[in-house]
CSV table of C-alpha atoms in Angstrom, one decimal:
chain,number,residue,atom,x,y,z
A,1,SER,CA,-24.8,67.4,-77.1
A,2,ALA,CA,-24.3,67.4,-80.8
A,3,VAL,CA,-26.3,69.6,-83.1
A,4,ILE,CA,-27.7,68.0,-86.2
A,5,SER,CA,-28.8,69.8,-89.4
A,6,GLN,CA,-31.0,67.9,-91.7
A,7,LYS,CA,-32.0,68.9,-95.2
A,8,PRO,CA,-34.5,69.2,-96.8
A,9,SER,CA,-37.0,69.8,-94.1
A,10,ARG,CA,-39.8,68.7,-96.3
A,11,ASP,CA,-40.4,67.7,-99.9
A,12,ILE,CA,-43.2,66.5,-102.2
A,13,CYS,CA,-42.0,64.0,-104.8
A,14,GLN,CA,-43.4,62.2,-107.8
A,15,ARG,CA,-43.7,58.4,-107.5
A,16,GLY,CA,-40.8,56.6,-109.2
A,17,THR,CA,-38.3,59.3,-108.4
A,18,SER,CA,-35.6,59.4,-105.7
A,19,LEU,CA,-34.8,61.8,-102.9
A,20,THR,CA,-31.5,62.2,-101.1
A,21,ILE,CA,-31.7,63.5,-97.5
A,22,GLN,CA,-28.6,65.1,-95.9
A,23,CYS,CA,-27.5,65.0,-92.3
A,24,GLN,CA,-24.7,67.2,-91.0
A,25,VAL,CA,-23.4,67.0,-87.4
A,26,ASP,CA,-21.4,69.7,-85.7
A,27,SER,CA,-18.9,67.3,-84.2
A,28,GLN,CA,-17.3,64.0,-85.2
A,29,VAL,CA,-19.3,60.9,-84.4
A,30,THR,CA,-18.6,57.3,-85.0
A,31,MET,CA,-22.1,56.1,-85.8
A,32,MET,CA,-25.1,57.8,-87.4
A,33,PHE,CA,-28.5,56.3,-87.5
A,34,TRP,CA,-31.4,56.7,-89.9
A,35,TYR,CA,-35.0,56.3,-88.7
A,36,ARG,CA,-38.4,56.3,-90.4
A,37,GLN,CA,-41.6,57.6,-88.7
A,38,GLN,CA,-44.7,56.7,-90.6
A,39,PRO,CA,-47.8,58.9,-90.2
A,40,GLY,CA,-49.1,58.6,-86.6
A,41,GLN,CA,-46.6,56.0,-85.7
A,42,SER,CA,-43.4,55.8,-83.7
A,43,LEU,CA,-39.8,55.6,-85.0
A,44,THR,CA,-38.3,52.6,-86.7
A,45,LEU,CA,-34.6,52.2,-87.3
A,46,ILE,CA,-33.7,51.8,-90.9
A,47,ALA,CA,-29.9,51.5,-90.7
A,48,THR,CA,-26.7,52.3,-88.9
A,49,ALA,CA,-24.0,54.1,-90.8
A,50,ASN,CA,-20.3,53.9,-89.8
A,51,GLN,CA,-17.7,55.9,-91.6
A,52,GLY,CA,-15.6,53.8,-93.9
A,53,SER,CA,-17.9,50.8,-94.1
A,54,GLU,CA,-21.2,49.8,-95.5
A,55,ALA,CA,-24.3,50.6,-93.6
A,56,THR,CA,-26.0,47.9,-91.5
A,57,TYR,CA,-29.7,47.6,-92.4
A,58,GLU,CA,-32.5,46.4,-90.1
A,59,SER,CA,-34.9,43.7,-91.1
A,60,GLY,CA,-37.3,45.0,-93.7
A,61,PHE,CA,-35.0,47.6,-95.2
A,62,VAL,CA,-32.6,47.0,-98.1
A,63,ILE,CA,-29.7,48.9,-99.6
A,64,ASP,CA,-31.3,49.1,-103.0
A,65,LYS,CA,-34.2,51.0,-101.7
A,66,PHE,CA,-32.4,53.1,-99.0
A,67,PRO,CA,-28.8,53.5,-100.1
A,68,ILE,CA,-26.7,55.4,-97.5
A,69,SER,CA,-23.4,57.2,-97.8
A,70,ARG,CA,-21.1,58.1,-94.9
A,71,PRO,CA,-18.1,59.9,-96.5
A,72,ASN,CA,-16.7,61.4,-93.2
A,73,LEU,CA,-17.3,61.6,-89.5
A,74,THR,CA,-19.7,64.5,-89.6
A,75,PHE,CA,-22.0,63.8,-92.7
A,76,SER,CA,-24.3,61.2,-94.0
A,77,THR,CA,-27.0,60.9,-96.7
A,78,LEU,CA,-30.0,58.6,-97.0
A,79,THR,CA,-31.6,58.2,-100.4
A,80,VAL,CA,-35.2,57.0,-100.8
A,81,SER,CA,-35.2,55.3,-104.2
A,82,ASN,CA,-38.0,54.6,-106.7
A,83,MET,CA,-40.5,56.1,-104.3
A,84,SER,CA,-44.1,55.1,-103.9
A,85,PRO,CA,-46.9,56.7,-101.8
A,86,GLU,CA,-46.1,54.1,-99.0
A,87,ASP,CA,-42.7,55.9,-98.6
A,88,SER,CA,-44.5,59.0,-97.3
A,89,SER,CA,-43.0,59.4,-93.8
A,90,ILE,CA,-40.7,61.5,-91.7
A,91,TYR,CA,-37.1,60.5,-92.0
A,92,LEU,CA,-34.8,61.3,-89.2
A,93,CYS,CA,-31.1,61.0,-88.5
A,94,SER,CA,-29.6,60.5,-85.1
A,95,VAL,CA,-26.3,60.3,-83.3
A,96,GLU,CA,-25.2,59.1,-79.9
A,97,GLY,CA,-24.9,61.8,-77.4
A,98,SER,CA,-21.8,62.4,-75.3
A,99,GLY,CA,-21.7,61.7,-71.6
A,100,PHE,CA,-24.7,59.4,-71.7
A,101,LEU,CA,-26.9,62.2,-72.8
A,102,GLY,CA,-29.0,60.0,-74.9
A,103,TYR,CA,-29.3,60.0,-78.7
A,104,THR,CA,-29.8,63.3,-80.5
A,105,PHE,CA,-32.2,63.6,-83.4
A,106,GLY,CA,-32.4,65.9,-86.3
A,107,SER,CA,-35.6,67.8,-87.0
A,108,GLY,CA,-36.5,65.3,-89.7
A,109,THR,CA,-37.5,65.4,-93.4
A,110,ARG,CA,-41.2,65.2,-94.1
A,111,LEU,CA,-41.6,63.3,-97.4
A,112,THR,CA,-44.8,63.2,-99.3
A,113,VAL,CA,-44.9,61.0,-102.4
A,114,VAL,CA,-47.7,61.7,-104.9
B,1,GLU,CA,-37.0,40.5,-80.2
B,2,ASP,CA,-37.0,43.7,-78.2
B,3,GLN,CA,-40.5,45.1,-77.5
B,4,VAL,CA,-41.7,48.4,-76.0
B,5,THR,CA,-45.4,49.1,-75.3
B,6,GLN,CA,-46.6,52.5,-74.1
B,7,SER,CA,-49.9,53.3,-72.5
B,8,PRO,CA,-52.2,55.0,-72.7
B,9,GLU,CA,-52.0,56.0,-76.4
B,10,ALA,CA,-53.5,59.4,-75.6
B,11,LEU,CA,-54.1,61.4,-72.4
B,12,ARG,CA,-56.2,64.5,-71.9
B,13,LEU,CA,-55.4,66.4,-68.7
B,14,GLN,CA,-56.6,69.6,-67.2
B,15,GLU,CA,-53.9,72.0,-66.2
B,16,GLY,CA,-52.6,71.0,-62.8
B,17,GLU,CA,-54.0,67.4,-63.0
B,18,SER,CA,-51.0,65.1,-62.4
B,19,SER,CA,-50.8,61.7,-64.2
B,20,SER,CA,-48.4,59.0,-65.2
B,21,LEU,CA,-47.4,57.4,-68.5
B,22,ASN,CA,-46.3,53.8,-68.6
B,23,CYS,CA,-43.6,52.1,-70.7
B,24,SER,CA,-43.4,48.3,-70.5
B,25,TYR,CA,-40.5,46.6,-72.1
B,26,THR,CA,-38.9,43.2,-72.9
B,27,VAL,CA,-35.3,43.4,-74.0
B,28,SER,CA,-32.2,41.1,-73.9
B,29,GLY,CA,-29.5,43.0,-72.0
B,30,LEU,CA,-30.9,46.4,-71.3
B,31,ARG,CA,-28.2,49.1,-71.8
B,32,GLY,CA,-30.6,52.0,-71.1
B,33,LEU,CA,-34.1,53.2,-71.3
B,34,PHE,CA,-34.8,56.6,-72.8
B,35,TRP,CA,-37.6,59.1,-72.6
B,36,TYR,CA,-38.1,61.7,-75.4
B,37,ARG,CA,-40.6,64.4,-76.0
B,38,GLN,CA,-41.7,65.1,-79.6
B,39,ASP,CA,-43.6,68.1,-80.7
B,40,PRO,CA,-45.5,68.1,-84.1
B,41,GLY,CA,-43.1,68.6,-87.0
B,42,LYS,CA,-40.0,68.2,-84.9
B,43,GLY,CA,-37.5,65.5,-84.0
B,44,PRO,CA,-37.6,63.8,-80.6
B,45,GLU,CA,-36.1,65.9,-77.8
B,46,PHE,CA,-34.1,63.9,-75.2
B,47,LEU,CA,-35.5,64.0,-71.6
B,48,PHE,CA,-34.0,61.2,-69.5
B,49,THR,CA,-31.8,58.1,-69.6
B,50,LEU,CA,-32.3,55.4,-66.9
B,51,TYR,CA,-30.0,52.5,-66.6
B,52,SER,CA,-31.0,50.3,-63.6
B,53,ALA,CA,-34.0,49.3,-61.6
B,54,GLY,CA,-34.8,51.7,-58.9
B,55,GLU,CA,-33.3,54.7,-60.7
B,56,GLU,CA,-35.2,58.0,-60.8
B,57,LYS,CA,-34.6,61.2,-62.6
B,58,GLU,CA,-36.4,64.6,-62.5
B,59,LYS,CA,-36.6,67.6,-64.7
B,60,GLU,CA,-39.0,70.4,-63.8
B,61,ARG,CA,-42.5,68.8,-63.7
B,62,LEU,CA,-41.3,65.4,-65.1
B,63,LYS,CA,-40.0,62.5,-63.1
B,64,ALA,CA,-39.0,59.2,-64.7
B,65,THR,CA,-38.7,55.9,-62.8
B,66,LEU,CA,-37.5,52.4,-63.8
B,67,THR,CA,-38.2,48.9,-62.7
B,68,LYS,CA,-37.1,45.6,-64.2
B,69,LYS,CA,-40.1,45.5,-66.5
B,70,GLU,CA,-41.4,49.0,-66.9
B,71,SER,CA,-40.8,52.7,-66.6
B,72,PHE,CA,-43.1,55.5,-65.6
B,73,LEU,CA,-43.1,59.1,-66.6
B,74,HIS,CA,-44.9,61.2,-64.0
B,75,ILE,CA,-46.1,64.6,-64.9
B,76,THR,CA,-46.8,66.7,-61.9
B,77,ALA,CA,-49.2,69.7,-62.1
B,78,PRO,CA,-48.9,69.9,-65.9
B,79,LYS,CA,-49.1,73.0,-67.9
B,80,PRO,CA,-50.4,73.5,-71.5
B,81,GLU,CA,-46.8,73.7,-72.7
B,82,ASP,CA,-46.3,70.1,-71.6
B,83,SER,CA,-48.6,69.0,-74.4
B,84,ALA,CA,-46.6,66.7,-76.7
B,85,THR,CA,-46.0,63.1,-77.6
B,86,TYR,CA,-43.8,61.3,-75.1
B,87,LEU,CA,-41.7,58.4,-76.5
B,88,CYS,CA,-40.0,55.6,-74.6
B,89,ALA,CA,-37.1,53.7,-76.2
B,90,VAL,CA,-34.9,50.9,-75.0
B,91,GLU,CA,-31.3,50.3,-76.0
B,92,ALA,CA,-29.9,46.8,-76.3
B,93,ALA,CA,-26.6,45.7,-77.7
B,94,GLY,CA,-25.4,47.4,-80.9
B,95,ASN,CA,-26.6,50.9,-80.1
B,96,LYS,CA,-30.0,50.0,-81.5
B,97,LEU,CA,-33.0,51.9,-80.1
B,98,THR,CA,-36.4,50.3,-80.1
B,99,PHE,CA,-39.2,52.8,-79.6
B,100,GLY,CA,-42.7,52.4,-78.2
B,101,GLY,CA,-45.7,53.8,-79.9
B,102,GLY,CA,-45.8,56.9,-77.8
B,103,THR,CA,-48.3,58.7,-75.6
B,104,ARG,CA,-50.0,61.8,-76.9
B,105,VAL,CA,-50.5,64.2,-74.0
B,106,LEU,CA,-52.9,67.2,-74.3
B,107,VAL,CA,-53.0,69.6,-71.3
B,108,LYS,CA,-56.0,71.9,-71.4
B,109,PRO,CA,-55.9,75.2,-69.6
């Protein structure tokens, strides 16, 4: 299955600033997914990113708040814009596994907004 | 709207005490049901995919089963290293995963 490198692993940010999270995959993938995991909760899909097209956002998430780039088949970024303490969460990227091996997740970015 | 409910929320077991975790789901057009293990500070680790009712899969002390409405993750003779949060997710059309709230399992020696 694919190996995902996600950076940074954690960060503490001031409210009102933005943070860009990077996700690098060791193989070419069509779709990349971004999830949010709020403290003590499960994962919620933010958006699906396809190379060469705009990301598709789930209900409750908007491009102005969570802009996503997908410049090639192995890389994507998620930006958390104009952050508030409510954005404190773990953000994870994911790709579909090969051979029905499920979806692979990165190790996540633990974001704390103060 | 796809929904996934996991129970119990938390489970404390003695080492060797077998138990089962439940995942109930409602989804339009199930493409697959996934079980993941998540350790603190890490991303989910893939365990199993189940596709159709009656299917079963095993890995070491874990066995996952699937019916038309729910899935079970059986932990046989657990060890302390089995302590983790176990997540269930369903996939419908569009490669979208909907996750349940998870079951936190603590196995005490």
